Amino acid sequence: MDVVLLVKAALMGIVEGLTEFLPISSTGHLILAGSLLGFHDEKAKVFDIAIQTGAILAVIIVYWDKIRDTLVALPTQRHAQRFALNVLIGFLPAVVLGLLFGKAIQAHLFTPEVVATTFILGAFVIIWAERRPRDSVRVHDVDAMTWKDALKVGLVQCFAMIPGTSRSGATIIGGMLLGLSRKAATDFSFYLAIPTLVGAGAYSLYKQRALLSLADLPMFAVGLVFSFLSAWLCVRWLLRYISSHSFTPFAWYRIAFGIIVLATAMTGWVDWAA
């Protein structure tokens, strides 16, 4: 057993868990961390996607009461059926566009210029969303969302296929711009993450199964565990944070990180094309 490899897997799991649900893009952070750790071959790319499942498990546990109540009520109660349908509607656009354009995006958009640009542009969108008047909010709870609200958020989530955008950032800030409260947008972003990230992880593992073997199981297990633990702490913290704070500090962080991306690429310190 390669202890150094397991330590790298643990560190990557922590990075994934801490960045997946904040509006700061896990992709850019995983590329940077993977390059610094020498953990960026083809198998590592599959690993980065697969360990999202650990982060999703954390969301399921944090929101378990709502998920359990919805599943129990699904056969008979209209509000549960409407909620489940909204999640499905929000999930479908990313599936369709991902299957159509996923390869092209992977081949042409994973560059430091694109990542840095989306980090910085995303920051200005966050600042704009937070400065809008609060009387523009019309949906204060996920149960009050219509199928049209869900579809719009699902379409906005598709922007996250551009590296550096952030799936959480796109859905939370996009939801706020569409009239959802900060809490409702955050909650729906988390619910939407469950099918989206589990589906992406399963699809990636299936496509790249030839690269994997039973010897990789400890590495993936460690990454999943540390992704779960760090995501669980992060999600619980974020839900407390948004009750009395805005997302503006994350905007300034995105600008700083975008500059770091360009600096590390220009100096050759990080190989963003790896």
PDB file of C-alpha atoms in Angstrom:
ATOM      1  CA  MET A   1       0.000   0.000   0.000  1.00  0.00           C
ATOM      2  CA  ASP A   2       1.434   3.355  -1.092  1.00  0.00           C
ATOM      3  CA  VAL A   3       1.058   5.607   1.955  1.00  0.00           C
ATOM      4  CA  VAL A   4       2.111   8.710   0.013  1.00  0.00           C
ATOM      5  CA  LEU A   5      -0.609   8.054  -2.557  1.00  0.00           C
ATOM      6  CA  LEU A   6      -3.204   7.670   0.201  1.00  0.00           C
ATOM      7  CA  VAL A   7      -2.117  10.982   1.751  1.00  0.00           C
ATOM      8  CA  LYS A   8      -2.514  12.655  -1.646  1.00  0.00           C
ATOM      9  CA  ALA A   9      -5.961  11.067  -1.994  1.00  0.00           C
ATOM     10  CA  ALA A  10      -6.932  12.403   1.446  1.00  0.00           C
ATOM     11  CA  LEU A  11      -5.753  15.919   0.588  1.00  0.00           C
ATOM     12  CA  MET A  12      -7.626  15.877  -2.719  1.00  0.00           C
ATOM     13  CA  GLY A  13     -10.731  14.653  -0.893  1.00  0.00           C
ATOM     14  CA  ILE A  14     -10.498  17.564   1.534  1.00  0.00           C
ATOM     15  CA  VAL A  15     -10.140  20.057  -1.336  1.00  0.00           C
ATOM     16  CA  GLU A  16     -13.160  18.515  -3.098  1.00  0.00           C
ATOM     17  CA  GLY A  17     -15.336  18.552   0.007  1.00  0.00           C
ATOM     18  CA  LEU A  18     -14.470  22.127   0.959  1.00  0.00           C
ATOM     19  CA  THR A  19     -14.956  23.609  -2.521  1.00  0.00           C
ATOM     20  CA  GLU A  20     -17.782  21.593  -4.111  1.00  0.00           C
ATOM     21  CA  PHE A  21     -20.655  23.449  -2.449  1.00  0.00           C
ATOM     22  CA  LEU A  22     -19.156  26.912  -2.102  1.00  0.00           C
ATOM     23  CA  PRO A  23     -19.523  29.294  -5.076  1.00  0.00           C
ATOM     24  CA  ILE A  24     -15.800  29.074  -5.854  1.00  0.00           C
ATOM     25  CA  SER A  25     -15.484  26.120  -8.307  1.00  0.00           C
ATOM     26  CA  SER A  26     -14.047  22.826  -7.136  1.00  0.00           C
ATOM     27  CA  THR A  27     -12.585  22.190 -10.605  1.00  0.00           C
ATOM     28  CA  GLY A  28     -10.030  24.992 -10.480  1.00  0.00           C
ATOM     29  CA  HIS A  29      -8.957  24.052  -6.968  1.00  0.00           C
ATOM     30  CA  LEU A  30      -8.606  20.355  -7.837  1.00  0.00           C
ATOM     31  CA  ILE A  31      -6.483  21.167 -10.897  1.00  0.00           C
ATOM     32  CA  LEU A  32      -4.197  23.372  -8.793  1.00  0.00           C
ATOM     33  CA  ALA A  33      -3.970  20.895  -5.901  1.00  0.00           C
ATOM     34  CA  GLY A  34      -3.467  17.935  -8.245  1.00  0.00           C
ATOM     35  CA  SER A  35      -0.634  19.665 -10.071  1.00  0.00           C
ATOM     36  CA  LEU A  36       1.120  20.664  -6.851  1.00  0.00           C
ATOM     37  CA  LEU A  37       0.784  17.107  -5.519  1.00  0.00           C
ATOM     38  CA  GLY A  38       1.801  15.436  -8.774  1.00  0.00           C
ATOM     39  CA  PHE A  39      -1.647  13.859  -8.915  1.00  0.00           C
ATOM     40  CA  HIS A  40      -3.006  14.724 -12.340  1.00  0.00           C
ATOM     41  CA  ASP A  41      -2.828  11.737 -14.681  1.00  0.00           C
ATOM     42  CA  GLU A  42      -5.886  10.242 -16.407  1.00  0.00           C
ATOM     43  CA  LYS A  43      -6.720   8.065 -13.417  1.00  0.00           C
ATOM     44  CA  ALA A  44      -6.539  11.099 -11.125  1.00  0.00           C
ATOM     45  CA  LYS A  45      -9.089  12.887 -13.316  1.00  0.00           C
ATOM     46  CA  VAL A  46     -11.506   9.977 -12.836  1.00  0.00           C
ATOM     47  CA  PHE A  47     -10.742  10.088  -9.113  1.00  0.00           C
ATOM     48  CA  ASP A  48     -11.609  13.810  -8.943  1.00  0.00           C
ATOM     49  CA  ILE A  49     -15.078  13.142 -10.331  1.00  0.00           C
ATOM     50  CA  ALA A  50     -15.700   9.920  -8.406  1.00  0.00           C
ATOM     51  CA  ILE A  51     -15.005  11.419  -4.980  1.00  0.00           C
ATOM     52  CA  GLN A  52     -17.843  13.876  -5.531  1.00  0.00           C
ATOM     53  CA  THR A  53     -20.005  10.994  -4.328  1.00  0.00           C
ATOM     54  CA  GLY A  54     -18.548  11.411  -0.844  1.00  0.00           C
ATOM     55  CA  ALA A  55     -19.476  15.086  -0.864  1.00  0.00           C
ATOM     56  CA  ILE A  56     -22.990  14.219  -2.028  1.00  0.00           C
ATOM     57  CA  LEU A  57     -23.392  11.735   0.821  1.00  0.00           C
ATOM     58  CA  ALA A  58     -22.739  14.638   3.197  1.00  0.00           C
ATOM     59  CA  VAL A  59     -25.580  16.620   1.568  1.00  0.00           C
ATOM     60  CA  ILE A  60     -27.916  13.637   1.848  1.00  0.00           C
ATOM     61  CA  ILE A  61     -27.180  13.327   5.567  1.00  0.00           C
ATOM     62  CA  VAL A  62     -27.578  17.064   6.263  1.00  0.00           C
ATOM     63  CA  TYR A  63     -30.896  17.153   4.364  1.00  0.00           C
ATOM     64  CA  TRP A  64     -32.003  13.654   5.339  1.00  0.00           C
ATOM     65  CA  ASP A  65     -35.224  14.708   7.091  1.00  0.00           C
ATOM     66  CA  LYS A  66     -36.497  16.490   3.978  1.00  0.00           C
ATOM     67  CA  ILE A  67     -35.359  13.689   1.664  1.00  0.00           C
ATOM     68  CA  ARG A  68     -36.915  10.972   3.843  1.00  0.00           C
ATOM     69  CA  ASP A  69     -40.214  12.833   4.208  1.00  0.00           C
ATOM     70  CA  THR A  70     -40.363  13.388   0.446  1.00  0.00           C
ATOM     71  CA  LEU A  71     -39.730   9.711  -0.328  1.00  0.00           C
ATOM     72  CA  VAL A  72     -42.354   8.576   2.185  1.00  0.00           C
ATOM     73  CA  ALA A  73     -44.952  11.036   0.870  1.00  0.00           C
ATOM     74  CA  LEU A  74     -44.103  10.615  -2.815  1.00  0.00           C
ATOM     75  CA  PRO A  75     -46.791   8.024  -3.694  1.00  0.00           C
ATOM     76  CA  THR A  76     -49.688   9.986  -2.221  1.00  0.00           C
ATOM     77  CA  GLN A  77     -48.921  13.660  -1.553  1.00  0.00           C
ATOM     78  CA  ARG A  78     -48.907  16.312  -4.241  1.00  0.00           C
ATOM     79  CA  HIS A  79     -46.323  18.606  -2.611  1.00  0.00           C
ATOM     80  CA  ALA A  80     -43.772  15.756  -2.458  1.00  0.00           C
ATOM     81  CA  GLN A  81     -44.442  14.851  -6.090  1.00  0.00           C
ATOM     82  CA  ARG A  82     -44.036  18.484  -7.139  1.00  0.00           C
ATOM     83  CA  PHE A  83     -40.728  18.797  -5.278  1.00  0.00           C
ATOM     84  CA  ALA A  84     -39.333  15.580  -6.785  1.00  0.00           C
ATOM     85  CA  LEU A  85     -40.465  16.660 -10.252  1.00  0.00           C
ATOM     86  CA  ASN A  86     -38.767  20.036  -9.823  1.00  0.00           C
ATOM     87  CA  VAL A  87     -35.471  18.344  -8.962  1.00  0.00           C
ATOM     88  CA  LEU A  88     -35.824  16.100 -12.022  1.00  0.00           C
ATOM     89  CA  ILE A  89     -36.646  19.051 -14.275  1.00  0.00           C
ATOM     90  CA  GLY A  90     -33.654  20.991 -12.932  1.00  0.00           C
ATOM     91  CA  PHE A  91     -31.393  17.989 -13.486  1.00  0.00           C
ATOM     92  CA  LEU A  92     -32.287  17.230 -17.126  1.00  0.00           C
ATOM     93  CA  PRO A  93     -30.711  20.229 -18.955  1.00  0.00           C
ATOM     94  CA  ALA A  94     -27.243  19.373 -17.638  1.00  0.00           C
ATOM     95  CA  VAL A  95     -27.687  15.759 -18.736  1.00  0.00           C
ATOM     96  CA  VAL A  96     -28.683  16.710 -22.277  1.00  0.00           C
ATOM     97  CA  LEU A  97     -26.033  19.394 -22.774  1.00  0.00           C
ATOM     98  CA  GLY A  98     -23.379  17.322 -21.026  1.00  0.00           C
ATOM     99  CA  LEU A  99     -23.905  14.408 -23.402  1.00  0.00           C
ATOM    100  CA  LEU A 100     -23.952  16.729 -26.418  1.00  0.00           C
ATOM    101  CA  PHE A 101     -21.006  18.990 -25.600  1.00  0.00           C
ATOM    102  CA  GLY A 102     -19.044  17.305 -22.779  1.00  0.00           C
ATOM    103  CA  LYS A 103     -16.203  16.073 -24.983  1.00  0.00           C
ATOM    104  CA  ALA A 104     -15.824  19.406 -26.770  1.00  0.00           C
ATOM    105  CA  ILE A 105     -15.732  21.286 -23.484  1.00  0.00           C
ATOM    106  CA  GLN A 106     -13.134  18.889 -22.076  1.00  0.00           C
ATOM    107  CA  ALA A 107     -10.987  19.285 -25.181  1.00  0.00           C
ATOM    108  CA  HIS A 108     -11.132  23.055 -25.665  1.00  0.00           C
ATOM    109  CA  LEU A 109     -12.132  24.914 -22.500  1.00  0.00           C
ATOM    110  CA  PHE A 110      -9.843  23.486 -19.836  1.00  0.00           C
ATOM    111  CA  THR A 111      -7.269  26.246 -20.197  1.00  0.00           C
ATOM    112  CA  PRO A 112      -5.936  28.669 -17.565  1.00  0.00           C
ATOM    113  CA  GLU A 113      -7.314  31.616 -19.542  1.00  0.00           C
ATOM    114  CA  VAL A 114     -10.840  30.191 -19.512  1.00  0.00           C
ATOM    115  CA  VAL A 115     -10.654  29.135 -15.854  1.00  0.00           C
ATOM    116  CA  ALA A 116      -9.326  32.525 -14.732  1.00  0.00           C
ATOM    117  CA  THR A 117     -11.865  34.433 -16.828  1.00  0.00           C
ATOM    118  CA  THR A 118     -14.833  32.481 -15.474  1.00  0.00           C
ATOM    119  CA  PHE A 119     -13.552  32.843 -11.915  1.00  0.00           C
ATOM    120  CA  ILE A 120     -13.359  36.626 -12.263  1.00  0.00           C
ATOM    121  CA  LEU A 121     -16.563  37.094 -14.269  1.00  0.00           C
ATOM    122  CA  GLY A 122     -18.388  34.900 -11.760  1.00  0.00           C
ATOM    123  CA  ALA A 123     -17.176  37.196  -9.001  1.00  0.00           C
ATOM    124  CA  PHE A 124     -18.804  40.227 -10.610  1.00  0.00           C
ATOM    125  CA  VAL A 125     -22.051  38.297 -11.085  1.00  0.00           C
ATOM    126  CA  ILE A 126     -22.058  37.471  -7.360  1.00  0.00           C
ATOM    127  CA  ILE A 127     -21.486  41.129  -6.453  1.00  0.00           C
ATOM    128  CA  TRP A 128     -24.306  42.193  -8.795  1.00  0.00           C
ATOM    129  CA  ALA A 129     -26.704  39.595  -7.371  1.00  0.00           C
ATOM    130  CA  GLU A 130     -25.982  40.615  -3.786  1.00  0.00           C
ATOM    131  CA  ARG A 131     -26.500  44.309  -4.526  1.00  0.00           C
ATOM    132  CA  ARG A 132     -29.957  43.816  -6.010  1.00  0.00           C
ATOM    133  CA  PRO A 133     -32.858  45.014  -3.834  1.00  0.00           C
ATOM    134  CA  ARG A 134     -34.252  42.351  -1.551  1.00  0.00           C
ATOM    135  CA  ASP A 135     -37.815  43.112  -2.672  1.00  0.00           C
ATOM    136  CA  SER A 136     -36.989  41.231  -5.886  1.00  0.00           C
ATOM    137  CA  VAL A 137     -37.301  37.951  -3.947  1.00  0.00           C
ATOM    138  CA  ARG A 138     -40.543  36.106  -4.733  1.00  0.00           C
ATOM    139  CA  VAL A 139     -39.696  32.493  -3.690  1.00  0.00           C
ATOM    140  CA  HIS A 140     -38.690  32.031  -0.069  1.00  0.00           C
ATOM    141  CA  ASP A 141     -38.784  28.224   0.173  1.00  0.00           C
ATOM    142  CA  VAL A 142     -37.998  25.375  -2.226  1.00  0.00           C
ATOM    143  CA  ASP A 143     -41.521  24.000  -1.782  1.00  0.00           C
ATOM    144  CA  ALA A 144     -42.883  27.214  -3.292  1.00  0.00           C
ATOM    145  CA  MET A 145     -40.891  26.784  -6.518  1.00  0.00           C
ATOM    146  CA  THR A 146     -42.744  26.105  -9.766  1.00  0.00           C
ATOM    147  CA  TRP A 147     -41.535  23.797 -12.520  1.00  0.00           C
ATOM    148  CA  LYS A 148     -40.563  26.902 -14.493  1.00  0.00           C
ATOM    149  CA  ASP A 149     -38.332  28.064 -11.614  1.00  0.00           C
ATOM    150  CA  ALA A 150     -36.703  24.621 -11.525  1.00  0.00           C
ATOM    151  CA  LEU A 151     -36.140  24.600 -15.286  1.00  0.00           C
ATOM    152  CA  LYS A 152     -34.553  28.046 -15.225  1.00  0.00           C
ATOM    153  CA  VAL A 153     -32.168  27.042 -12.427  1.00  0.00           C
ATOM    154  CA  GLY A 154     -31.392  23.835 -14.323  1.00  0.00           C
ATOM    155  CA  LEU A 155     -30.518  25.828 -17.428  1.00  0.00           C
ATOM    156  CA  VAL A 156     -28.306  28.147 -15.382  1.00  0.00           C
ATOM    157  CA  GLN A 157     -26.555  25.078 -13.935  1.00  0.00           C
ATOM    158  CA  CYS A 158     -25.377  24.264 -17.465  1.00  0.00           C
ATOM    159  CA  PHE A 159     -23.001  27.234 -17.310  1.00  0.00           C
ATOM    160  CA  ALA A 160     -21.059  25.199 -14.752  1.00  0.00           C
ATOM    161  CA  MET A 161     -19.838  22.945 -17.561  1.00  0.00           C
ATOM    162  CA  ILE A 162     -17.446  25.801 -18.350  1.00  0.00           C
ATOM    163  CA  PRO A 163     -14.490  25.144 -16.009  1.00  0.00           C
ATOM    164  CA  GLY A 164     -14.071  27.695 -13.252  1.00  0.00           C
ATOM    165  CA  THR A 165     -17.740  28.692 -13.194  1.00  0.00           C
ATOM    166  CA  SER A 166     -18.783  26.586 -10.152  1.00  0.00           C
ATOM    167  CA  ARG A 167     -21.921  24.449 -10.188  1.00  0.00           C
ATOM    168  CA  SER A 168     -22.930  25.740  -6.763  1.00  0.00           C
ATOM    169  CA  GLY A 169     -22.172  29.307  -7.773  1.00  0.00           C
ATOM    170  CA  ALA A 170     -24.217  29.040 -10.960  1.00  0.00           C
ATOM    171  CA  THR A 171     -27.256  27.508  -9.277  1.00  0.00           C
ATOM    172  CA  ILE A 172     -27.216  29.591  -6.079  1.00  0.00           C
ATOM    173  CA  ILE A 173     -26.470  32.969  -7.633  1.00  0.00           C
ATOM    174  CA  GLY A 174     -28.535  32.136 -10.710  1.00  0.00           C
ATOM    175  CA  GLY A 175     -31.439  31.190  -8.452  1.00  0.00           C
ATOM    176  CA  MET A 176     -31.126  34.474  -6.576  1.00  0.00           C
ATOM    177  CA  LEU A 177     -31.168  36.436  -9.852  1.00  0.00           C
ATOM    178  CA  LEU A 178     -34.290  34.496 -10.844  1.00  0.00           C
ATOM    179  CA  GLY A 179     -36.150  35.569  -7.699  1.00  0.00           C
ATOM    180  CA  LEU A 180     -35.271  32.886  -5.150  1.00  0.00           C
ATOM    181  CA  SER A 181     -34.187  33.863  -1.661  1.00  0.00           C
ATOM    182  CA  ARG A 182     -30.594  33.139  -0.669  1.00  0.00           C
ATOM    183  CA  LYS A 183     -31.800  30.220   1.485  1.00  0.00           C
ATOM    184  CA  ALA A 184     -34.136  28.762  -1.164  1.00  0.00           C
ATOM    185  CA  ALA A 185     -31.478  29.029  -3.877  1.00  0.00           C
ATOM    186  CA  THR A 186     -28.886  27.357  -1.659  1.00  0.00           C
ATOM    187  CA  ASP A 187     -31.222  24.550  -0.628  1.00  0.00           C
ATOM    188  CA  PHE A 188     -32.295  23.827  -4.207  1.00  0.00           C
ATOM    189  CA  SER A 189     -28.667  23.894  -5.333  1.00  0.00           C
ATOM    190  CA  PHE A 190     -27.878  21.174  -2.800  1.00  0.00           C
ATOM    191  CA  TYR A 191     -30.874  19.047  -3.768  1.00  0.00           C
ATOM    192  CA  LEU A 192     -30.001  19.443  -7.441  1.00  0.00           C
ATOM    193  CA  ALA A 193     -26.415  18.398  -6.718  1.00  0.00           C
ATOM    194  CA  ILE A 194     -27.500  14.908  -5.642  1.00  0.00           C
ATOM    195  CA  PRO A 195     -28.565  13.514  -9.058  1.00  0.00           C
ATOM    196  CA  THR A 196     -26.153  15.760 -10.979  1.00  0.00           C
ATOM    197  CA  LEU A 197     -22.941  14.773  -9.214  1.00  0.00           C
ATOM    198  CA  VAL A 198     -23.877  11.135  -8.602  1.00  0.00           C
ATOM    199  CA  GLY A 199     -24.733  10.820 -12.293  1.00  0.00           C
ATOM    200  CA  ALA A 200     -21.487  12.491 -13.376  1.00  0.00           C
ATOM    201  CA  GLY A 201     -19.441  10.259 -11.083  1.00  0.00           C
ATOM    202  CA  ALA A 202     -21.112   7.039 -12.210  1.00  0.00           C
ATOM    203  CA  TYR A 203     -20.817   8.001 -15.887  1.00  0.00           C
ATOM    204  CA  SER A 204     -17.124   8.862 -15.526  1.00  0.00           C
ATOM    205  CA  LEU A 205     -16.348   5.601 -13.717  1.00  0.00           C
ATOM    206  CA  TYR A 206     -18.185   3.620 -16.394  1.00  0.00           C
ATOM    207  CA  LYS A 207     -16.420   5.355 -19.287  1.00  0.00           C
ATOM    208  CA  GLN A 208     -12.954   5.039 -17.733  1.00  0.00           C
ATOM    209  CA  ARG A 209     -13.403   1.615 -16.132  1.00  0.00           C
ATOM    210  CA  ALA A 210     -10.492   0.214 -18.157  1.00  0.00           C
ATOM    211  CA  LEU A 211      -8.110   2.506 -16.246  1.00  0.00           C
ATOM    212  CA  LEU A 212      -9.182   1.160 -12.855  1.00  0.00           C
ATOM    213  CA  SER A 213      -8.421  -1.980 -10.872  1.00  0.00           C
ATOM    214  CA  LEU A 214      -9.062  -3.398  -7.404  1.00  0.00           C
ATOM    215  CA  ALA A 215      -5.663  -2.003  -6.364  1.00  0.00           C
ATOM    216  CA  ASP A 216      -7.171   1.498  -6.710  1.00  0.00           C
ATOM    217  CA  LEU A 217      -9.902   0.787  -4.161  1.00  0.00           C
ATOM    218  CA  PRO A 218      -7.994   2.084  -1.074  1.00  0.00           C
ATOM    219  CA  MET A 219      -7.137   5.339  -2.869  1.00  0.00           C
ATOM    220  CA  PHE A 220     -10.764   5.931  -3.888  1.00  0.00           C
ATOM    221  CA  ALA A 221     -12.045   4.929  -0.436  1.00  0.00           C
ATOM    222  CA  VAL A 222      -9.747   7.415   1.308  1.00  0.00           C
ATOM    223  CA  GLY A 223     -10.726  10.183  -1.108  1.00  0.00           C
ATOM    224  CA  LEU A 224     -14.432   9.467  -0.572  1.00  0.00           C
ATOM    225  CA  VAL A 225     -14.128   9.472   3.218  1.00  0.00           C
ATOM    226  CA  PHE A 226     -12.233  12.752   3.388  1.00  0.00           C
ATOM    227  CA  SER A 227     -14.497  14.321   0.766  1.00  0.00           C
ATOM    228  CA  PHE A 228     -17.502  13.329   2.864  1.00  0.00           C
ATOM    229  CA  LEU A 229     -16.087  14.648   6.152  1.00  0.00           C
ATOM    230  CA  SER A 230     -14.939  18.005   4.775  1.00  0.00           C
ATOM    231  CA  ALA A 231     -18.166  18.485   2.773  1.00  0.00           C
ATOM    232  CA  TRP A 232     -20.292  17.684   5.826  1.00  0.00           C
ATOM    233  CA  LEU A 233     -18.508  20.367   7.837  1.00  0.00           C
ATOM    234  CA  CYS A 234     -18.646  22.830   4.934  1.00  0.00           C
ATOM    235  CA  VAL A 235     -22.363  22.386   4.189  1.00  0.00           C
ATOM    236  CA  ARG A 236     -23.335  22.765   7.845  1.00  0.00           C
ATOM    237  CA  TRP A 237     -21.170  25.891   8.106  1.00  0.00           C
ATOM    238  CA  LEU A 238     -22.562  27.388   4.884  1.00  0.00           C
ATOM    239  CA  LEU A 239     -26.181  26.971   5.981  1.00  0.00           C
ATOM    240  CA  ARG A 240     -25.410  28.887   9.178  1.00  0.00           C
ATOM    241  CA  TYR A 241     -23.364  31.484   7.301  1.00  0.00           C
ATOM    242  CA  ILE A 242     -26.049  32.440   4.758  1.00  0.00           C
ATOM    243  CA  SER A 243     -28.582  33.150   7.489  1.00  0.00           C
ATOM    244  CA  SER A 244     -26.786  36.393   8.277  1.00  0.00           C
ATOM    245  CA  HIS A 245     -24.121  36.952   5.598  1.00  0.00           C
ATOM    246  CA  SER A 246     -23.915  37.555   1.863  1.00  0.00           C
ATOM    247  CA  PHE A 247     -21.822  35.737  -0.760  1.00  0.00           C
ATOM    248  CA  THR A 248     -19.757  38.854  -1.508  1.00  0.00           C
ATOM    249  CA  PRO A 249     -16.586  37.612   0.282  1.00  0.00           C
ATOM    250  CA  PHE A 250     -16.559  34.637  -2.088  1.00  0.00           C
ATOM    251  CA  ALA A 251     -16.543  37.078  -5.008  1.00  0.00           C
ATOM    252  CA  TRP A 252     -13.312  38.691  -3.810  1.00  0.00           C
ATOM    253  CA  TYR A 253     -11.840  35.239  -3.241  1.00  0.00           C
ATOM    254  CA  ARG A 254     -12.732  34.278  -6.825  1.00  0.00           C
ATOM    255  CA  ILE A 255     -10.944  37.340  -8.188  1.00  0.00           C
ATOM    256  CA  ALA A 256      -7.828  36.526  -6.167  1.00  0.00           C
ATOM    257  CA  PHE A 257      -7.900  32.881  -7.236  1.00  0.00           C
ATOM    258  CA  GLY A 258      -8.378  33.848 -10.891  1.00  0.00           C
ATOM    259  CA  ILE A 259      -5.215  35.945 -10.671  1.00  0.00           C
ATOM    260  CA  ILE A 260      -3.411  32.993  -9.056  1.00  0.00           C
ATOM    261  CA  VAL A 261      -4.499  30.758 -11.945  1.00  0.00           C
ATOM    262  CA  LEU A 262      -2.991  33.136 -14.499  1.00  0.00           C
ATOM    263  CA  ALA A 263       0.181  33.654 -12.465  1.00  0.00           C
ATOM    264  CA  THR A 264       0.841  29.934 -11.970  1.00  0.00           C
ATOM    265  CA  ALA A 265       0.177  29.238 -15.655  1.00  0.00           C
ATOM    266  CA  MET A 266       2.439  32.031 -16.942  1.00  0.00           C
ATOM    267  CA  THR A 267       5.311  31.054 -14.645  1.00  0.00           C
ATOM    268  CA  GLY A 268       4.917  27.350 -15.411  1.00  0.00           C
ATOM    269  CA  TRP A 269       4.526  26.594 -11.710  1.00  0.00           C
ATOM    270  CA  VAL A 270       1.324  24.696 -12.445  1.00  0.00           C
ATOM    271  CA  ASP A 271       0.668  22.785 -15.668  1.00  0.00           C
ATOM    272  CA  TRP A 272      -2.999  23.612 -16.212  1.00  0.00           C
ATOM    273  CA  ALA A 273      -3.016  21.636 -19.470  1.00  0.00           C
ATOM    274  CA  ALA A 274      -2.086  18.373 -17.743  1.00  0.00           C
TER     275      ALA A 274
END
